[in-house]
Tab-separated table of C-alpha atoms in Angstrom:
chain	number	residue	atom	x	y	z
A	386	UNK	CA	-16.794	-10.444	63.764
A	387	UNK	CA	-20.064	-10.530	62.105
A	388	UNK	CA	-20.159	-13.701	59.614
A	389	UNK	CA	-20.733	-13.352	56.199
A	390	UNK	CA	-23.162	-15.081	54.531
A	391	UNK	CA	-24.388	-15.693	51.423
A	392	UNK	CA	-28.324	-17.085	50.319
A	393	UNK	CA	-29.567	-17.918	46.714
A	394	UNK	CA	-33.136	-18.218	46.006
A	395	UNK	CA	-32.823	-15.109	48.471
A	396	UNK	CA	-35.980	-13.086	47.503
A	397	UNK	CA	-39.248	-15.141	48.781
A	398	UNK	CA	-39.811	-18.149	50.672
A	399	UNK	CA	-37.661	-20.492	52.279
A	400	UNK	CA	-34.135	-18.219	51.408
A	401	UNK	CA	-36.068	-14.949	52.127
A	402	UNK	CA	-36.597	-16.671	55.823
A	403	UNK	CA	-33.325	-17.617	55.878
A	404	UNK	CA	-31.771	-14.167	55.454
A	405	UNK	CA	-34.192	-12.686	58.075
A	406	UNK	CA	-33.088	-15.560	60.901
A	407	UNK	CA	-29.076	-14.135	60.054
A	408	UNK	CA	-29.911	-10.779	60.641
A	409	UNK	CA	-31.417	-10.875	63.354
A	410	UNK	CA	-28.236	-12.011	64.711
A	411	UNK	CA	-26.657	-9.318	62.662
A	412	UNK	CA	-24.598	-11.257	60.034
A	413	UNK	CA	-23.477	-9.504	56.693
A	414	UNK	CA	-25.665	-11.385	53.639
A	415	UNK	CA	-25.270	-11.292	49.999
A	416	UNK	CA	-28.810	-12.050	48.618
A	417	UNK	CA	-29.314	-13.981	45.097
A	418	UNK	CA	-32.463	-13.922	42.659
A	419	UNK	CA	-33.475	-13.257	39.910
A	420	UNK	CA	-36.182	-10.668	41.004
A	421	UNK	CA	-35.079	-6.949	41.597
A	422	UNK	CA	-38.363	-6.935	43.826
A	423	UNK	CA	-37.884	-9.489	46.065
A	424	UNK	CA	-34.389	-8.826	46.664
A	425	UNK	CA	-35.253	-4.869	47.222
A	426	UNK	CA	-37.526	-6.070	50.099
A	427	UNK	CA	-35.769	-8.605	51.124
A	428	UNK	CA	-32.354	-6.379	51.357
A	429	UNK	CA	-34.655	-4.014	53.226
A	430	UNK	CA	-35.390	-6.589	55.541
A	431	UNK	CA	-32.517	-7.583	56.907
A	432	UNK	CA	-31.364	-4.253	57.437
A	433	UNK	CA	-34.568	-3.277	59.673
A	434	UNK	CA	-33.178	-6.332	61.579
A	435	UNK	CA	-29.567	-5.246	62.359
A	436	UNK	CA	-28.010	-7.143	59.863
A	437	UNK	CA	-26.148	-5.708	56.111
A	438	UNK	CA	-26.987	-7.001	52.981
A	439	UNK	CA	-26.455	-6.943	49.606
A	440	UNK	CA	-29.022	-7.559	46.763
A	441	UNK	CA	-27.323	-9.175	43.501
A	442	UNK	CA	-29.683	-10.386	41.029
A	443	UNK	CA	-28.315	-13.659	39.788
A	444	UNK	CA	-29.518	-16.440	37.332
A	445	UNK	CA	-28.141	-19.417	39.483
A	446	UNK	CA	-27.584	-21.745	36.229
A	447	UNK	CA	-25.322	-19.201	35.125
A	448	UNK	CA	-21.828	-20.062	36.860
A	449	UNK	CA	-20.128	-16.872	35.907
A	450	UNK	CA	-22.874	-14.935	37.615
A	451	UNK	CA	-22.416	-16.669	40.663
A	452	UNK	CA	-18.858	-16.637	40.751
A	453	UNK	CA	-19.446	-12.799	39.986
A	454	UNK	CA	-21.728	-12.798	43.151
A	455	UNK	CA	-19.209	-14.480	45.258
A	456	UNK	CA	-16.469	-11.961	44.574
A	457	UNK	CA	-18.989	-8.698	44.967
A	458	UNK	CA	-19.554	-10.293	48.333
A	459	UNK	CA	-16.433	-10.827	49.740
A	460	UNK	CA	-15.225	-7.412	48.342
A	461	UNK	CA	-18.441	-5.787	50.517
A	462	UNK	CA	-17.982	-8.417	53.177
A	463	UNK	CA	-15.018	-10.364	53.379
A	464	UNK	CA	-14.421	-14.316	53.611
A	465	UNK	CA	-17.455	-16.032	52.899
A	466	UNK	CA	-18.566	-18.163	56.152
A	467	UNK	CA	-21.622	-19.532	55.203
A	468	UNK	CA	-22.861	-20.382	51.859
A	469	UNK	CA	-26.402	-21.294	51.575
A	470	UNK	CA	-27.926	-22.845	48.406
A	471	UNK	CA	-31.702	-22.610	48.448
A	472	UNK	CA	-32.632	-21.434	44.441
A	473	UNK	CA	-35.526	-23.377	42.484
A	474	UNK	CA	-37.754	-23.522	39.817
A	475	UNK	CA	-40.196	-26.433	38.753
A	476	UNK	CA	-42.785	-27.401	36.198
A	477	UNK	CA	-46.109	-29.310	37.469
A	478	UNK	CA	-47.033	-31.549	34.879
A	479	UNK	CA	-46.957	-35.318	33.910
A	480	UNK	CA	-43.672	-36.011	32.385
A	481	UNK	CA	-44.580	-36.368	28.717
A	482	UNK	CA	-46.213	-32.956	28.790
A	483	UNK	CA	-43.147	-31.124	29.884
A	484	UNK	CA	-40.708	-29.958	26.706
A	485	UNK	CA	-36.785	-30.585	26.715
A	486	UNK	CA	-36.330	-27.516	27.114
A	487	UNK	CA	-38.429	-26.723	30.283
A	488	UNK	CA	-36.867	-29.674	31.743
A	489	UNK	CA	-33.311	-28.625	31.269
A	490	UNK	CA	-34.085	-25.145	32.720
A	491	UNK	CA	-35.606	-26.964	35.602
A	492	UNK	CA	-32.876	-28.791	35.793
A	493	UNK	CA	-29.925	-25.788	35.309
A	494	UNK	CA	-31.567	-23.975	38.014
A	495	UNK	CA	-32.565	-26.412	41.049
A	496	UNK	CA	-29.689	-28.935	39.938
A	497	UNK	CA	-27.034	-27.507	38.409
A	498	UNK	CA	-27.507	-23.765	40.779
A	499	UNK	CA	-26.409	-25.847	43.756
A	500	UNK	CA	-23.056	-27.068	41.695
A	501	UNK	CA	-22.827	-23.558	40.618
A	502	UNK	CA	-22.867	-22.569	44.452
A	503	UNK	CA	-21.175	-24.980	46.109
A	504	UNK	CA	-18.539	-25.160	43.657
A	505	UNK	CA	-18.028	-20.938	44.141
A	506	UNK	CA	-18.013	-21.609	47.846
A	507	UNK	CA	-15.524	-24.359	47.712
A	508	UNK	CA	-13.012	-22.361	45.518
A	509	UNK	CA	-12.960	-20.021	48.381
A	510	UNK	CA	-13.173	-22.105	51.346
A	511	UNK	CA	-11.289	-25.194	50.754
A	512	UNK	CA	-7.591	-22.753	50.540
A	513	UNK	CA	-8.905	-21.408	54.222
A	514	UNK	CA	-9.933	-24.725	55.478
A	515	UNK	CA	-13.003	-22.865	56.955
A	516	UNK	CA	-16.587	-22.793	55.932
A	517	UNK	CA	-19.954	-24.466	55.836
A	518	UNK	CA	-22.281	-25.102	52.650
A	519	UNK	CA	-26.308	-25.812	53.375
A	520	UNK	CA	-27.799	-27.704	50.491
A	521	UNK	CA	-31.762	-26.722	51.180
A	522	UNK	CA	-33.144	-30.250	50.120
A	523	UNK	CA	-36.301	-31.831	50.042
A	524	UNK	CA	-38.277	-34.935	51.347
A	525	UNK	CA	-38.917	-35.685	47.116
A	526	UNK	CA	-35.123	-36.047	46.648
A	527	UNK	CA	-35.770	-39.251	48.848
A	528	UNK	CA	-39.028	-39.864	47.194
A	529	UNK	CA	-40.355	-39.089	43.960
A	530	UNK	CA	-44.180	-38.114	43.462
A	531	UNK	CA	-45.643	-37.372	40.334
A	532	UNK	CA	-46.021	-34.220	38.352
A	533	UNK	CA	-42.937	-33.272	39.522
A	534	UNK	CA	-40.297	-35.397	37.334
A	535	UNK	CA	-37.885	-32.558	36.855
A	536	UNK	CA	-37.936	-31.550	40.197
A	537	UNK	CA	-37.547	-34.653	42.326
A	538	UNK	CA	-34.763	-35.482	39.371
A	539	UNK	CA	-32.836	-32.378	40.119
A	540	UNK	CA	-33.484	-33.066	44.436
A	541	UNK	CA	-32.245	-36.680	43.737
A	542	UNK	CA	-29.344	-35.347	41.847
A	543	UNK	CA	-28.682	-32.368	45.012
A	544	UNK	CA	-28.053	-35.984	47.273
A	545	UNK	CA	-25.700	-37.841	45.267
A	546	UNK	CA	-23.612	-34.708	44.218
A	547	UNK	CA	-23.870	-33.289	47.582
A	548	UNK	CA	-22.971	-37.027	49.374
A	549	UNK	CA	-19.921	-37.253	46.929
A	550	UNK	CA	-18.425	-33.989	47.958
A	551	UNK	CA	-18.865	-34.853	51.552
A	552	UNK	CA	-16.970	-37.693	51.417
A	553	UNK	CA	-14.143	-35.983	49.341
A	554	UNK	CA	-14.089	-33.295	51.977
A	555	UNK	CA	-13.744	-36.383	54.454
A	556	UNK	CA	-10.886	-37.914	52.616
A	557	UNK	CA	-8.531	-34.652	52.721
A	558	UNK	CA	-9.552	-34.091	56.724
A	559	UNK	CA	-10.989	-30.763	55.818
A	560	UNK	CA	-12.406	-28.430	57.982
A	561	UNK	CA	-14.777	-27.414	55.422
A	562	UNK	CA	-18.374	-28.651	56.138
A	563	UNK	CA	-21.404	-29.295	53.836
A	564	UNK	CA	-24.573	-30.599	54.907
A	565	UNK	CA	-28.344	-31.174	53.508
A	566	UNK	CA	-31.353	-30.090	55.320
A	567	UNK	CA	-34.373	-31.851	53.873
A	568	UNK	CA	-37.721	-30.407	53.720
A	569	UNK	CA	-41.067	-30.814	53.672
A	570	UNK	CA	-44.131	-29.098	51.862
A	571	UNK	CA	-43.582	-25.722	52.734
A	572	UNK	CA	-46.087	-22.584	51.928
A	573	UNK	CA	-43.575	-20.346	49.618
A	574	UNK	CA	-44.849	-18.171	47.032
A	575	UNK	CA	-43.284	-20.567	44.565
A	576	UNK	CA	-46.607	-22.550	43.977
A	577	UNK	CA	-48.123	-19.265	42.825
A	578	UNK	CA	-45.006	-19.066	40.412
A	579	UNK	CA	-44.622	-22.221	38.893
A	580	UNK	CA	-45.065	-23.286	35.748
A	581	UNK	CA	-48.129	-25.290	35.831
A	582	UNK	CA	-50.404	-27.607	33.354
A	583	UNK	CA	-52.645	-28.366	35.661
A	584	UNK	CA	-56.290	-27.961	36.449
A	585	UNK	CA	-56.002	-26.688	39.696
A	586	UNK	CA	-53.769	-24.536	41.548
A	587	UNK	CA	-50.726	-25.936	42.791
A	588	UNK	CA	-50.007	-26.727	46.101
A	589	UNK	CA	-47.989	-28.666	48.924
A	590	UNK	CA	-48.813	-31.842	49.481
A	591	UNK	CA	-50.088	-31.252	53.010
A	592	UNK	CA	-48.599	-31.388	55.571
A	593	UNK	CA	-47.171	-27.639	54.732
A	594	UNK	CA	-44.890	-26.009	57.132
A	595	UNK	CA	-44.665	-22.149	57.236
A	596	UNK	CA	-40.907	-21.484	55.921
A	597	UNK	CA	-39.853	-19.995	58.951
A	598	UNK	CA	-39.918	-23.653	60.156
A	599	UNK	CA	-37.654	-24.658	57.381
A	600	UNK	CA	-35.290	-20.915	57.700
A	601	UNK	CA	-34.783	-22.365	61.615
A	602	UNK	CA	-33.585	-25.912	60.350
A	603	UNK	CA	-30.998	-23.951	57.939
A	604	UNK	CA	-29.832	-21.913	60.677
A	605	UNK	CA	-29.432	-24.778	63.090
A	606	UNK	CA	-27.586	-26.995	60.311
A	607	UNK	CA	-25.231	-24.009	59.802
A	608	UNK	CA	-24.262	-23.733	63.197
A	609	UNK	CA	-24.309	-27.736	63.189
A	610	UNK	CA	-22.630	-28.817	59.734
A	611	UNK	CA	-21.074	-32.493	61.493
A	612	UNK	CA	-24.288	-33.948	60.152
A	613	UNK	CA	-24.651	-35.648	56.446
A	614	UNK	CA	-28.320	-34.510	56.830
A	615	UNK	CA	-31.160	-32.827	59.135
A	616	UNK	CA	-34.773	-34.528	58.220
A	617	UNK	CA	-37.861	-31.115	58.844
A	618	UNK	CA	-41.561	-32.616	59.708
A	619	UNK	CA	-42.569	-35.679	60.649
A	620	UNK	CA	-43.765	-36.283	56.913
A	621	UNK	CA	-40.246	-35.966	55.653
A	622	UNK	CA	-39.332	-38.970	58.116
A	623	UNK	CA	-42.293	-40.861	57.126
A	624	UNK	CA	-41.469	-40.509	53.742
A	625	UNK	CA	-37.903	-41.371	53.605
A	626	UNK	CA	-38.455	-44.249	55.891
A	627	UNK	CA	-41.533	-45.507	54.109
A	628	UNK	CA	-39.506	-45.370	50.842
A	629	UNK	CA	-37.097	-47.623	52.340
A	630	UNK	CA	-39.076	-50.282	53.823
A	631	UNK	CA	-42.153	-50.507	51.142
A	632	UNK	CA	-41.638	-48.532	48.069
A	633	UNK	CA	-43.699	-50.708	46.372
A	634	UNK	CA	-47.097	-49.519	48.775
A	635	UNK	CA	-45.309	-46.250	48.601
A	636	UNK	CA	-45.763	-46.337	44.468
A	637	UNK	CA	-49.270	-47.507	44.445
A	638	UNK	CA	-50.488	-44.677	47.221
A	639	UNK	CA	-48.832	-41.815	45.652
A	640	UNK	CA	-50.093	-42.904	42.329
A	641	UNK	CA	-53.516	-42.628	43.695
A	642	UNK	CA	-53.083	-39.387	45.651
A	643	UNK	CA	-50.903	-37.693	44.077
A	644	UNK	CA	-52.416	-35.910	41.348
A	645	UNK	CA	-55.080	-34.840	43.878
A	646	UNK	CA	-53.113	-33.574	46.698
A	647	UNK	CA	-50.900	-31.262	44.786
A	648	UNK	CA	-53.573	-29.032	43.472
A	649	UNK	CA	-56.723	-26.865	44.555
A	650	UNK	CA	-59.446	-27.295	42.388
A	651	UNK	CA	-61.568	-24.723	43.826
A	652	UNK	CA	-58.813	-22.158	43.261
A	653	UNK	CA	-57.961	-20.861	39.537
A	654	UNK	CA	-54.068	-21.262	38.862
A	655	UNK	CA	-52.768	-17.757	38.903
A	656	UNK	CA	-50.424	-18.224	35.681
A	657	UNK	CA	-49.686	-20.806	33.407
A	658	UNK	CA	-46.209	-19.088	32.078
A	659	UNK	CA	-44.522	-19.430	35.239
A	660	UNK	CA	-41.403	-18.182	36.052
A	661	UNK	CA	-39.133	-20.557	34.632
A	662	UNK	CA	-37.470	-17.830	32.199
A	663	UNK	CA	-38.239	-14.785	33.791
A	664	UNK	CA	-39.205	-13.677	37.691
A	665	UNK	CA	-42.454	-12.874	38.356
A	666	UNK	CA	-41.264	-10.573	41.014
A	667	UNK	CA	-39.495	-8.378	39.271
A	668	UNK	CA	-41.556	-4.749	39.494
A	669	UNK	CA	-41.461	-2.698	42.501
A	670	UNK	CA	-45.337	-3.743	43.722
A	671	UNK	CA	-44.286	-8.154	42.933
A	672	UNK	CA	-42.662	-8.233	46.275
A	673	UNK	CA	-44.028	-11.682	47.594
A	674	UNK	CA	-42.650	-12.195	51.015
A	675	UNK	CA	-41.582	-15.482	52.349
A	676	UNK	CA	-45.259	-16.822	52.947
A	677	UNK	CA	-47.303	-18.229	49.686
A	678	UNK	CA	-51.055	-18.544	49.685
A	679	UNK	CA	-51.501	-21.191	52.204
A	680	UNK	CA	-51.242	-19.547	55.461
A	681	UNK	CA	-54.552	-21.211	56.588
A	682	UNK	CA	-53.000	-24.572	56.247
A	683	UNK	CA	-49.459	-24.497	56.792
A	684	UNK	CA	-47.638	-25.242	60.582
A	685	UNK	CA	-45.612	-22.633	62.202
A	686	UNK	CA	-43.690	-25.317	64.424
A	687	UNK	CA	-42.287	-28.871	63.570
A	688	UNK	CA	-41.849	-30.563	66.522
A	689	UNK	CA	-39.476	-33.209	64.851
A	690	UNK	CA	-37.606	-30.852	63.663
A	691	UNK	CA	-36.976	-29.371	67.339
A	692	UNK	CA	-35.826	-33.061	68.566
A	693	UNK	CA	-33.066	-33.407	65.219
A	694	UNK	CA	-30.172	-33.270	67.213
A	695	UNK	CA	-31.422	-35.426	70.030
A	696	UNK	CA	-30.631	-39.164	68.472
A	697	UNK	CA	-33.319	-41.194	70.433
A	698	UNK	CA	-35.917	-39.136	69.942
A	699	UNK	CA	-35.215	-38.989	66.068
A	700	UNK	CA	-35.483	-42.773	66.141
A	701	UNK	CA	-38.604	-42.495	67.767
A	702	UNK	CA	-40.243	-39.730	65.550
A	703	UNK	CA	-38.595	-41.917	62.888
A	704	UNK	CA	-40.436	-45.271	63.638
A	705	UNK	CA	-43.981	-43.561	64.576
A	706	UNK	CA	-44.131	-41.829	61.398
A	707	UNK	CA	-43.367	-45.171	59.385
A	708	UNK	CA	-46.345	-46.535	61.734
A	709	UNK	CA	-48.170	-44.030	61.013
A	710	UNK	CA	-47.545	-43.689	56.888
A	711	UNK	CA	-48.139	-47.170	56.572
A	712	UNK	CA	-51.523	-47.385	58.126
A	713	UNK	CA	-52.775	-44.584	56.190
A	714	UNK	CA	-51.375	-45.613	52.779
A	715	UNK	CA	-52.907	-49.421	53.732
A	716	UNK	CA	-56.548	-47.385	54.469
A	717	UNK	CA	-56.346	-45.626	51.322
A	718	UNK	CA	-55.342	-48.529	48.838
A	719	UNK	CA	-58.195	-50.384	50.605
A	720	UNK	CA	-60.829	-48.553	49.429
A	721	UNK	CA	-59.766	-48.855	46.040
């Protein structure tokens, strides 16, 4: 039996990858955005790949629209197998330059979409004891950077939520699985999309990996749900583990990189709206893709990513990234 699957944040980047890697192995997918354009192409997609889909346009922070979503799918598709939360939306700006209001959207959408989700999922999965959530996480939920308050809040908050259900799940011997894949900087379409007060156009901090590189970490942590978490890119690892063992370096190097590495000066910020309130995909020629405008940069493989399951090499990967993250923030903070 073909699984069913469903994918918010379906219509570009990371999710749109996502929903092509499940086709391909022909698996039924309900698609969620909030752009009729994306998800038009994207249902397209996974079609032309043997799979079936169906395009919903959904406003993740709504929970009746998702629950709405969940039941449209299961009445196309049957029993949802594999739910996977992936939906975003950001602001890139310091923190006292960002309104209430854009920070509680921020915060409705790439917080309070994955309760939304996993909470839908749940209600159906927990009475079958059968089912696996993927939480589509991020190296900044570990680490916070600046100009990016609401979103590393709302990643932060995706680890604690996410690391309390697991343990409940734990407690009643469930079969029901829920796990967090963390990411890197990855080259969506979203920095081209996001609402932005900055001089520059936004970007990854580099390292950026292509999303199909993230899309094959999702699939893998779907098929292997065991795991609390699945680190992608060695700069995740460095991150994370140069968080935990000097913070305080960590603070001072990202306080003098960080504005500079997240934006391209020599190339003019597409929009300044955003699409915090409404897609930007939404007519038939704003199809995006999966890629955003960093092909030239970004990685198509992460070889730390292809060595997750294998516990020694992790540990390895693990240590020579903290080598290596430590040198270069010492280098940097020298020559200050």
């Amino acid at each position: 039996m073909p699984e069913t699957v469903v994918i918010t944040g379906a219509s570009a980047g990371i999710g749109r990858a996502t929903a092509r890697l499940f086709a391909e192995r022909g698996a039924h997918i309900a698609l969620l955005a909030r752009g009729e354009a994306g998800l038009d192409a994207a249902a397209a997609e996974v079609e032309e790949l043997g799979g079936r889909a169906l395009a919903l346009p959904v406003d993740v922070a709504d929970p009746d629209q998702v629950e709405k979503a969940a039941e449209a799918a299961e009445a196309a598709f049957g029993p949802i197998d594999v739910w996977v939360n992936v939906a975003f939306t950001s602001v890139f700006a310091p923190f006292d330059e960002i309104s209430a209001e854009e920070f509680r959207r921020v915060t409705e959408v790439s917080y309070l979409g994955f309760v939304h989700g996993t909470h839908t999922a749940l209600a159906r999965m927990l009475p079958r004891d059968r089912g696996t959530i993927v939480q589509v996480g991020s190296a900044l939920g570990e680490r916070s950077i600046p100009l990016q308050s609401a979103y590393c809040g709302a990643k932060h908050a995706v680890n604690g939520f996410t690391s309390s259900v697991r343990t409940e799940l734990l407690h009643n011997k469930s079969h029901v699985r829920i796990t967090v894949v963390q990411m890197p900087a990855v080259n969506t379409p979203q920095f081209s999309w996001v609402r932005s007060r900055l001089s520059g156009h936004p970007q990854p901090v580099p390292p950026i990996y292509q999303p199909e590189v993230a899309a094959r970490a999702v699939l893998f942590a779907a098929d292997h749900p065991r795991r609390k978490q699945y680190y992608v890119g060695a700069s995740t690892v460095a991150t994370v583990w140069a968080n935990r063992f000097v913070p305080a370096l960590l603070d001072r190097y990202l306080a003098r990189t960080g504005y500079g590495s997240q934006q391209r000066e020599d190339i003019a910020p597409e929009t300044s709206r955003g699409n915090l309130w409404q897609p930007l995909d939404q007519a038939p020629q704003d199809d995006h893709g999966a890629h955003g405008i960093f092909d030239d940069q970004a990685h198509s493989r992460s070889y730390q990513a292809m060595t997750a399951h294998h516990p020694v090499l992790t540990t390895g990967t693990a240590l020579g990234a903290l080598a290596a993250a430590g040198w270069a923030a010492r280098r940097s903070l020298k020559k200050t």
